[in-house]
Short mmCIF file of C-alpha atoms and ligand atoms in Angstrom, two decimals:
data_model
loop_
_atom_site.label_atom_id
_atom_site.label_comp_id
_atom_site.label_asym_id
_atom_site.label_seq_id
_atom_site.Cartn_x
_atom_site.Cartn_y
_atom_site.Cartn_z
CA MET A 213 -52.31 76.91 -36.58
CA LEU A 214 -51.07 75.71 -39.91
CA GLN A 215 -52.44 77.54 -42.87
CA THR A 216 -52.35 77.06 -46.61
CA LYS A 217 -50.76 80.25 -47.87
CA ILE A 218 -49.72 79.19 -51.32
CA TYR A 219 -52.27 77.30 -53.35
CA LEU A 220 -50.68 75.37 -56.21
CA ASP A 221 -53.35 72.71 -56.72
CA ASN A 222 -55.62 74.43 -59.20
CA ALA A 223 -56.01 71.28 -61.28
CA ALA A 224 -57.82 69.74 -58.28
CA THR A 225 -60.12 72.69 -57.77
CA THR A 226 -60.01 76.50 -57.79
CA LYS A 227 -61.28 79.27 -55.58
CA ILE A 228 -64.41 81.12 -56.61
CA SER A 229 -63.39 84.44 -58.13
CA ASP A 230 -64.80 87.69 -56.73
CA SER A 231 -66.71 88.48 -59.90
CA VAL A 232 -68.23 85.00 -60.03
CA PHE A 233 -69.26 85.31 -56.40
CA GLU A 234 -70.84 88.72 -57.03
CA ALA A 235 -72.69 87.46 -60.08
CA MET A 236 -74.07 84.49 -58.13
CA LEU A 237 -75.18 86.27 -54.96
CA PRO A 238 -78.52 87.68 -56.18
CA TRP A 239 -79.53 84.18 -57.33
CA LEU A 240 -78.75 82.70 -53.93
CA LYS A 241 -80.74 85.36 -52.11
CA GLU A 242 -83.68 87.18 -53.59
CA GLY A 243 -83.64 85.50 -56.99
CA TYR A 244 -84.60 82.05 -55.78
CA GLY A 245 -87.49 81.41 -58.17
CA ASN A 246 -87.89 78.13 -60.02
CA ALA A 247 -87.11 78.79 -63.68
CA SER A 248 -90.15 76.71 -64.69
CA SER A 249 -92.59 78.90 -62.72
CA ILE A 250 -94.86 81.31 -64.57
CA TYR A 251 -94.76 84.31 -62.19
CA THR A 252 -92.15 87.07 -62.23
CA LEU A 253 -89.77 85.51 -59.70
CA GLY A 254 -89.59 82.34 -61.78
CA ARG A 255 -89.32 84.19 -65.08
CA GLN A 256 -86.36 86.16 -63.76
CA SER A 257 -84.56 82.87 -63.15
CA ALA A 258 -85.51 81.68 -66.63
CA ILE A 259 -84.08 84.86 -68.14
CA ALA A 260 -80.82 84.40 -66.22
CA LEU A 261 -80.66 80.84 -67.48
CA THR A 262 -81.18 81.92 -71.10
CA GLN A 263 -78.52 84.56 -70.78
CA ALA A 264 -76.03 82.17 -69.16
CA ARG A 265 -76.61 79.64 -71.93
CA ALA A 266 -75.95 82.28 -74.59
CA GLN A 267 -72.73 83.33 -72.82
CA CYS A 268 -71.45 79.75 -72.68
CA ALA A 269 -72.34 79.17 -76.33
CA GLU A 270 -70.46 82.31 -77.30
CA ALA A 271 -67.37 81.17 -75.38
CA LEU A 272 -67.34 77.74 -77.05
CA GLY A 273 -68.36 78.73 -80.58
CA CYS A 274 -71.70 76.95 -80.70
CA GLU A 275 -75.43 77.69 -80.51
CA PRO A 276 -77.21 78.17 -77.18
CA ARG A 277 -79.45 75.18 -77.87
CA GLU A 278 -76.34 73.01 -77.97
CA ILE A 279 -75.46 73.79 -74.32
CA PHE A 280 -76.82 71.54 -71.55
CA PHE A 281 -76.06 72.38 -67.93
CA THR A 282 -75.14 69.45 -65.68
CA GLY A 283 -73.92 68.74 -62.18
CA GLY A 284 -70.24 68.86 -63.20
CA GLY A 285 -67.54 67.28 -65.32
CA SER A 286 -68.14 63.70 -64.19
CA GLU A 287 -71.83 63.82 -65.05
CA SER A 288 -71.11 65.35 -68.46
CA ASP A 289 -68.61 62.57 -69.25
CA ASN A 290 -71.00 59.84 -68.10
CA TRP A 291 -73.84 61.29 -70.13
CA ALA A 292 -71.88 61.75 -73.35
CA ILE A 293 -70.25 58.34 -73.27
CA LYS A 294 -72.97 56.07 -71.94
CA CYS A 295 -75.87 57.57 -73.85
CA THR A 296 -73.98 57.73 -77.15
CA ALA A 297 -72.79 54.15 -76.70
CA HIS A 298 -76.29 52.88 -75.95
CA ALA A 299 -77.82 54.72 -78.91
CA MET A 300 -75.16 53.45 -81.32
CA ALA A 301 -75.43 49.88 -80.03
CA LYS A 302 -78.96 49.83 -81.45
CA LYS A 303 -77.35 50.42 -84.87
CA GLY A 304 -74.93 47.57 -84.28
CA LYS A 305 -71.98 49.79 -83.35
CA LYS A 306 -70.40 48.59 -80.13
CA HIS A 307 -66.78 49.70 -80.41
CA LEU A 308 -65.38 52.68 -78.49
CA ILE A 309 -62.01 54.43 -78.68
CA THR A 310 -60.36 56.32 -75.85
CA SER A 311 -56.88 56.78 -74.36
CA VAL A 312 -55.21 54.97 -71.48
CA PHE A 313 -54.79 58.14 -69.42
CA GLU A 314 -58.27 59.65 -69.38
CA HIS A 315 -59.85 60.90 -66.17
CA HIS A 316 -61.63 58.14 -64.23
CA ALA A 317 -64.97 59.71 -65.11
CA VAL A 318 -64.26 58.52 -68.65
CA LEU A 319 -62.30 55.34 -67.92
CA HIS A 320 -64.82 53.93 -65.48
CA CYS A 321 -67.65 54.54 -67.98
CA MET A 322 -65.65 52.63 -70.55
CA GLU A 323 -65.09 49.78 -68.10
CA SER A 324 -68.77 49.52 -67.25
CA LEU A 325 -69.63 49.52 -70.96
CA GLU A 326 -67.13 46.70 -71.48
CA LYS A 327 -69.07 44.69 -68.91
CA GLU A 328 -72.18 45.30 -71.01
CA GLY A 329 -70.48 43.85 -74.05
CA PHE A 330 -68.88 46.88 -75.70
CA GLU A 331 -65.34 46.62 -77.00
CA VAL A 332 -62.97 49.46 -76.06
CA THR A 333 -59.65 50.37 -77.69
CA TYR A 334 -57.35 52.21 -75.26
CA LEU A 335 -54.82 54.22 -77.26
CA PRO A 336 -51.29 54.67 -75.88
CA VAL A 337 -49.99 58.12 -74.99
CA TYR A 338 -46.25 57.45 -75.36
CA GLU A 339 -43.50 58.97 -73.21
CA ASN A 340 -44.56 62.51 -74.01
CA GLY A 341 -48.14 61.94 -72.85
CA ILE A 342 -49.76 62.69 -76.19
CA VAL A 343 -52.15 60.59 -78.25
CA LYS A 344 -51.22 60.28 -81.93
CA ALA A 345 -54.02 61.38 -84.24
CA GLU A 346 -52.88 58.68 -86.64
CA ASP A 347 -53.51 56.03 -83.98
CA VAL A 348 -57.09 57.27 -83.73
CA LYS A 349 -57.44 56.98 -87.50
CA ASN A 350 -56.07 53.44 -87.51
CA ALA A 351 -58.30 52.36 -84.62
CA ILE A 352 -61.58 53.47 -86.21
CA ARG A 353 -63.63 50.55 -87.53
CA GLU A 354 -66.95 50.04 -89.26
CA ASP A 355 -68.57 49.46 -85.88
CA THR A 356 -66.95 52.35 -83.98
CA ALA A 357 -69.59 54.26 -82.06
CA LEU A 358 -67.55 56.99 -80.40
CA VAL A 359 -64.08 58.42 -79.92
CA SER A 360 -63.48 60.08 -76.53
CA ILE A 361 -60.09 61.75 -76.03
CA MET A 362 -59.44 64.33 -73.32
CA TYR A 363 -58.35 67.82 -74.39
CA ALA A 364 -55.64 68.22 -71.75
CA ASN A 365 -54.53 65.75 -69.12
CA ASN A 366 -55.34 66.63 -65.51
CA GLU A 367 -52.11 65.26 -64.04
CA ILE A 368 -49.34 66.05 -66.50
CA GLY A 369 -51.06 68.86 -68.41
CA THR A 370 -50.28 67.57 -71.90
CA ILE A 371 -52.48 68.98 -74.66
CA GLN A 372 -53.87 66.52 -77.20
CA PRO A 373 -54.19 67.11 -80.98
CA ILE A 374 -57.94 67.70 -80.72
CA SER A 375 -58.43 69.51 -84.04
CA GLU A 376 -56.70 66.72 -85.94
CA ILE A 377 -58.66 64.04 -84.13
CA GLY A 378 -61.88 65.99 -84.77
CA ALA A 379 -61.10 66.19 -88.49
CA ILE A 380 -60.41 62.44 -88.65
CA CYS A 381 -63.65 61.59 -86.85
CA ARG A 382 -65.62 63.90 -89.11
CA GLU A 383 -64.09 62.34 -92.20
CA LYS A 384 -64.85 58.82 -90.95
CA GLY A 385 -68.34 59.74 -89.74
CA VAL A 386 -67.64 58.81 -86.10
CA TYR A 387 -68.85 60.87 -83.13
CA PHE A 388 -66.14 62.66 -81.14
CA HIS A 389 -66.35 63.60 -77.46
CA THR A 390 -63.66 65.43 -75.51
CA ASP A 391 -63.31 65.93 -71.77
CA ALA A 392 -62.10 69.54 -71.81
CA VAL A 393 -62.36 70.12 -68.06
CA GLN A 394 -58.66 71.01 -67.76
CA ALA A 395 -58.33 72.75 -71.11
CA VAL A 396 -61.15 75.26 -70.83
CA GLY A 397 -59.88 78.72 -70.01
CA ASN A 398 -56.34 77.65 -70.87
CA VAL A 399 -56.52 77.04 -74.60
CA HIS A 400 -58.76 78.57 -77.26
CA ILE A 401 -61.61 76.22 -78.07
CA ASN A 402 -64.09 76.42 -80.90
CA VAL A 403 -66.23 73.29 -81.09
CA ALA A 404 -67.51 74.00 -84.61
CA GLU A 405 -64.10 74.67 -86.14
CA GLN A 406 -62.54 71.73 -84.31
CA ASN A 407 -65.26 69.24 -85.31
CA ILE A 408 -66.08 68.41 -81.70
CA ASP A 409 -69.49 66.73 -81.31
CA MET A 410 -69.58 66.69 -77.49
CA LEU A 411 -67.48 68.54 -74.93
CA SER A 412 -67.51 68.30 -71.13
CA LEU A 413 -66.48 71.09 -68.81
CA SER A 414 -66.73 71.80 -65.10
CA GLY A 415 -67.23 75.00 -63.12
CA HIS A 416 -64.93 74.38 -60.18
CA LYS A 417 -61.80 74.10 -62.30
CA ILE A 418 -62.30 77.62 -63.67
CA HIS A 419 -63.16 79.64 -60.53
CA ALA A 420 -66.88 78.85 -60.48
CA PRO A 421 -68.44 76.66 -57.78
CA LYS A 422 -68.36 72.88 -57.47
CA GLY A 423 -71.36 70.87 -58.63
CA VAL A 424 -72.05 72.67 -61.88
CA GLY A 425 -70.79 71.96 -65.39
CA LEU A 426 -72.05 71.58 -68.90
CA LEU A 427 -72.10 69.27 -71.85
CA TYR A 428 -72.00 70.76 -75.32
CA VAL A 429 -73.89 68.47 -77.68
CA SER A 430 -73.82 69.21 -81.40
CA LYS A 431 -77.31 69.81 -82.76
CA LYS A 432 -76.86 66.94 -85.18
CA LEU A 433 -76.97 64.49 -82.25
CA ARG A 434 -80.17 63.59 -80.40
CA LEU A 435 -78.52 62.47 -77.22
CA ALA A 436 -80.97 60.72 -74.87
CA PRO A 437 -81.19 62.05 -71.30
CA TYR A 438 -78.96 60.52 -68.65
CA ILE A 439 -80.81 62.06 -65.69
CA GLU A 440 -84.53 61.51 -66.20
CA GLY A 441 -87.42 63.38 -64.62
CA GLY A 442 -88.63 66.87 -65.45
CA ALA A 443 -88.55 68.71 -68.75
CA GLN A 444 -85.62 70.99 -67.91
CA GLU A 445 -82.83 71.53 -70.45
CA SER A 446 -85.21 70.83 -73.37
CA GLY A 447 -86.18 67.56 -71.74
CA ARG A 448 -82.62 66.30 -71.91
CA ARG A 449 -81.42 66.79 -68.32
CA ALA A 450 -83.97 66.69 -65.53
CA GLY A 451 -83.69 68.58 -62.24
CA THR A 452 -84.54 72.12 -61.12
CA GLU A 453 -81.83 74.31 -62.54
CA ASN A 454 -79.03 75.49 -60.27
CA ILE A 455 -79.39 79.11 -61.40
CA ALA A 456 -76.73 80.56 -59.10
CA GLY A 457 -74.24 77.88 -60.12
CA ILE A 458 -75.06 78.25 -63.79
CA VAL A 459 -74.71 82.04 -63.66
CA GLY A 460 -71.38 81.50 -61.88
CA LEU A 461 -70.25 79.04 -64.53
CA ALA A 462 -71.19 81.37 -67.40
CA THR A 463 -69.42 84.30 -65.74
CA ALA A 464 -66.30 82.23 -65.10
CA LEU A 465 -66.25 80.80 -68.60
CA THR A 466 -66.62 84.20 -70.25
CA GLU A 467 -63.88 85.68 -68.12
CA ALA A 468 -61.54 82.74 -68.52
CA GLU A 469 -61.95 82.75 -72.29
CA LYS A 470 -61.13 86.47 -72.54
CA ALA A 471 -58.07 86.21 -70.29
CA ILE A 472 -56.40 83.17 -71.86
CA ASP A 473 -53.53 84.87 -73.68
CA GLU A 474 -52.65 87.25 -70.90
CA LYS A 475 -52.78 84.52 -68.28
CA ASN A 476 -50.70 82.12 -70.35
CA ALA A 477 -48.01 84.72 -70.96
CA LYS A 478 -47.62 85.07 -67.21
CA LEU A 479 -47.88 81.37 -66.35
CA LYS A 480 -45.46 80.32 -69.09
CA LYS A 481 -42.77 82.42 -67.38
CA TYR A 482 -43.47 80.75 -64.06
CA GLN A 483 -43.51 77.35 -65.71
CA ASP A 484 -40.16 77.95 -67.40
CA ARG A 485 -38.66 79.15 -64.14
CA ILE A 486 -39.89 76.15 -62.19
CA ILE A 487 -38.74 73.68 -64.83
CA ASP A 488 -35.32 75.33 -65.16
CA GLU A 489 -34.77 75.40 -61.40
CA LEU A 490 -36.05 71.92 -60.60
CA SER A 491 -34.09 70.44 -63.51
CA LYS A 492 -30.91 71.40 -61.63
CA ILE A 493 -31.76 68.84 -58.95
CA ASP A 494 -30.11 65.43 -59.35
CA ARG A 495 -32.27 62.62 -60.74
CA VAL A 496 -35.45 64.42 -61.58
CA HIS A 497 -37.80 63.83 -64.50
CA LEU A 498 -40.25 66.24 -66.05
CA ASN A 499 -43.42 64.29 -66.82
CA GLY A 500 -45.19 65.07 -70.08
CA ASP A 501 -44.11 66.97 -73.16
CA ARG A 502 -41.99 70.06 -72.49
CA GLU A 503 -43.90 72.30 -74.91
CA LYS A 504 -47.35 70.85 -75.60
CA ARG A 505 -48.60 71.32 -72.06
CA LEU A 506 -50.85 73.68 -70.15
CA CYS A 507 -48.86 76.74 -69.07
CA GLY A 508 -50.07 76.35 -65.50
CA ASN A 509 -48.95 72.73 -65.08
CA VAL A 510 -45.61 71.32 -63.97
CA ASN A 511 -45.26 67.64 -63.04
CA PHE A 512 -41.94 66.25 -61.83
CA SER A 513 -40.77 62.94 -60.40
CA PHE A 514 -37.94 62.96 -57.89
CA GLU A 515 -36.11 59.67 -57.48
CA GLY A 516 -35.67 58.52 -53.91
CA VAL A 517 -38.56 60.67 -52.67
CA GLU A 518 -42.02 59.60 -51.58
CA GLY A 519 -44.76 61.79 -53.04
CA GLU A 520 -46.97 61.78 -49.95
CA ALA A 521 -44.04 62.74 -47.72
CA LEU A 522 -43.24 65.57 -50.10
CA LEU A 523 -46.81 66.86 -49.93
CA LEU A 524 -46.80 66.78 -46.13
CA GLN A 525 -43.51 68.67 -45.95
CA LEU A 526 -44.83 71.28 -48.37
CA ASP A 527 -48.01 71.53 -46.31
CA LEU A 528 -45.92 72.29 -43.22
CA LYS A 529 -44.59 75.28 -45.19
CA GLY A 530 -48.11 76.34 -46.13
CA ILE A 531 -47.90 75.14 -49.72
CA ALA A 532 -50.67 73.04 -51.27
CA ALA A 533 -49.78 70.86 -54.26
CA SER A 534 -50.60 67.37 -55.42
CA SER A 535 -48.94 64.04 -56.10
CA GLY A 536 -50.56 62.17 -58.95
CA SER A 537 -54.15 63.30 -58.83
CA ALA A 538 -56.42 64.30 -55.98
CA CYS A 539 -58.63 61.31 -56.69
CA THR A 540 -55.84 58.76 -56.34
CA SER A 541 -54.08 60.16 -53.30
CA GLY A 542 -54.98 58.06 -50.32
CA SER A 543 -54.46 55.00 -52.48
CA LEU A 544 -51.06 53.32 -52.65
CA ASP A 545 -51.17 52.55 -56.35
CA PRO A 546 -49.28 55.08 -58.42
CA SER A 547 -51.47 57.03 -60.78
CA HIS A 548 -52.46 55.37 -64.05
CA VAL A 549 -51.39 58.54 -65.85
CA LEU A 550 -47.77 58.35 -64.67
CA LEU A 551 -47.62 54.64 -65.44
CA SER A 552 -49.09 55.30 -68.90
CA ILE A 553 -46.07 57.41 -69.89
CA GLY A 554 -43.74 54.58 -68.92
CA LEU A 555 -42.62 55.62 -65.44
CA PRO A 556 -41.63 52.69 -63.21
CA HIS A 557 -43.72 52.40 -60.03
CA GLU A 558 -40.90 53.63 -57.74
CA ILE A 559 -40.38 56.80 -59.70
CA ALA A 560 -44.09 57.43 -60.24
CA HIS A 561 -44.45 57.38 -56.44
CA GLY A 562 -42.12 60.35 -56.09
CA SER A 563 -44.07 62.75 -58.23
CA LEU A 564 -45.35 66.24 -57.66
CA ARG A 565 -47.95 68.19 -59.60
CA ILE A 566 -47.82 71.96 -59.36
CA SER A 567 -50.86 73.62 -60.93
CA MET A 568 -51.04 77.41 -61.04
CA SER A 569 -53.82 79.90 -61.72
CA GLU A 570 -54.08 83.58 -62.64
CA TYR A 571 -53.88 84.30 -58.91
CA THR A 572 -50.41 82.75 -58.61
CA THR A 573 -47.75 85.38 -57.87
CA ASP A 574 -44.00 85.84 -58.35
CA GLU A 575 -43.52 85.71 -54.60
CA GLU A 576 -45.27 82.36 -54.37
CA ILE A 577 -43.02 80.87 -57.03
CA ASP A 578 -39.97 82.32 -55.24
CA GLU A 579 -41.08 80.66 -52.03
CA LEU A 580 -41.76 77.33 -53.73
CA LEU A 581 -38.36 77.32 -55.37
CA THR A 582 -36.65 78.10 -52.08
CA VAL A 583 -38.47 75.49 -50.07
CA LEU A 584 -38.82 72.57 -52.48
CA PRO A 585 -35.12 71.77 -53.14
CA GLN A 586 -34.50 71.84 -49.37
CA ILE A 587 -37.36 69.41 -48.74
CA ILE A 588 -36.11 67.05 -51.43
CA GLU A 589 -32.62 67.08 -49.97
CA LYS A 590 -33.98 66.40 -46.50
CA LEU A 591 -36.22 63.56 -47.62
CA ARG A 592 -33.43 61.97 -49.62
CA SER A 593 -31.04 62.17 -46.72
CA MET A 594 -33.59 60.22 -44.67
CA SER A 595 -34.33 57.67 -47.37
CA PRO A 596 -32.68 54.25 -47.21
CA LEU A 597 -33.22 53.96 -50.95
CA TRP A 598 -31.29 57.06 -51.91
CA GLU A 599 -27.84 55.50 -51.24
CA HIS A 600 -28.69 52.59 -53.50
CA ILE A 601 -29.96 54.90 -56.20
CA LEU A 602 -26.72 56.89 -56.13
CA LYS A 603 -24.64 53.74 -56.38
CA GLY A 604 -26.40 53.06 -59.63
CA GLU A 605 -28.48 50.22 -58.26
CA THR A 606 -31.33 52.06 -59.76
CA PHE A 607 -34.50 51.57 -61.65
CA LYS A 608 -34.01 52.83 -65.15
CA ILE A 609 -36.40 55.06 -66.95
CA LYS A 610 -37.18 54.05 -70.51
C1 PLP B 1124 -61.97 67.48 -62.40
C2 PLP B 1124 -62.10 66.69 -63.65
C3 PLP B 1124 -63.27 65.99 -63.96
C4 PLP B 1124 -64.42 65.90 -62.99
O1 PLP B 1124 -65.14 67.09 -62.89
P1 PLP B 1124 -66.13 67.27 -61.63
O2 PLP B 1124 -66.83 68.56 -61.91
O3 PLP B 1124 -65.25 67.32 -60.42
O4 PLP B 1124 -67.05 66.10 -61.64
C5 PLP B 1124 -63.34 65.31 -65.15
N1 PLP B 1124 -62.31 65.34 -66.02
C6 PLP B 1124 -61.17 66.00 -65.77
C7 PLP B 1124 -60.08 66.00 -66.79
C8 PLP B 1124 -61.02 66.70 -64.58
O5 PLP B 1124 -59.89 67.34 -64.32
#
C-alpha cells in the first residue's frame, strides 16, 4: 500500500500536535457540558472557554473580549467582510479595497458584495507578490468602508506590509481586516501595535483541529453577528461552543506563538537549501519574493512540467505537496495567485508548493531533493512541449 511518509502540504492543513490532542481530550470525554448551563459540568466548560479566550488574546496582543470563536478561517473572513460592509453601507460607504490574490473566502465575499452594489478595488501584487502600502493609500476614498489585505499568501507565502497598511488605514479612519490564517504562528503579530481592526485565523493551519477559528474584532467596532441564534460569544456568534476545539485552538496558538523564532531559524535553512538546489534545474522560476516570504513556504514553476503529474509522481514516492492551492486542484484553471504575479498559463500549470512545519526533518528535505529533480527530468523527457521549449519556441516570463 502506498503511504504518505513525507508531509509537505502544511499550508493546506496540519496534523494535530500531541499537546493539542492531550489538551482537548478531557473536553471530548468527561467535560462535555454546555458552557451556558448553570450546573458544575456546564460551568467547567465555561471556565475552559474563558481561559482559552484569555490565552488567544495574550497571543495576539488584544483583550479577551475582542476574541470571538468561529467555525474556521472562512467563517471569520465572511463575518468580518460582509457585516462590516453592510454596516458601513448604512452610512453611505460602499467601497471596499482588497488585493487580487486573496484567499477565495475573501474574494468570493467581495464578489457577492459587488452583486449587491458595492464597488471593490482589487490592488495588484506585482511580480514579487506583495501589495504596495502606497497603493492602499491611493485607493482609499471618502466612501471606503473597509480594507481587507491578507497577512501572508497561502500559495506563494509572501508577507504583506501589514503594519504600514494598518497605519495608513488608522490615519485615514478606515477599518482594516487581515486574513492572517497563514501568518499566525509564523510571524509575530500584535493587533494593537499594528493597527489591525479585525483579524481572521484558523485552527487547522496551526496544528489544532479543523472547524475552529477565531475573529479578533477591535472593541471600537460593534460588528453585527453573522451567525444568528443563541447568545453565545456575547451575542455576536450563535451556536453551542465547540469547547474541545477552542481549547485546542488556544493551546496551538500559544505554542505556535512561543516557538516562532526557533521554528523559523530551522525552516529558513531548509528553505534556502531547497531554493538553492531547485534553482540549479534548467528553466525554473521561484514564485514570490525571495526574502519577504514565510520560512516554511517554497513555490516553484517548472517549465515543460504539468503540476498534477508532478504531484502524482511525488505521491508515488510518499511525498505530499501541492500545486497551486488545495482548493483549486481538480480544476483546470491555473490558480489566480500565480496568474496575479504575471505567470503565463503554461508556466503557472507547472507549479509546486512545498509547505513545511516544525515537524519537517533534515531527512525529509534530503529525500525531496533527491527525488524531485529526477521526477522533473522524467516528466520533461516524456513531454512533447519540452523540445519546443528548449528550441526557444517558448512562452516568455515578464
Ligand atoms: C485555509 C485558509 C482559509 C480558510 O480557513 P478554513 O479554516 O479552512 O475555513 C482562509 N484563508 C487562508 C489564507 C487560508 O490559508
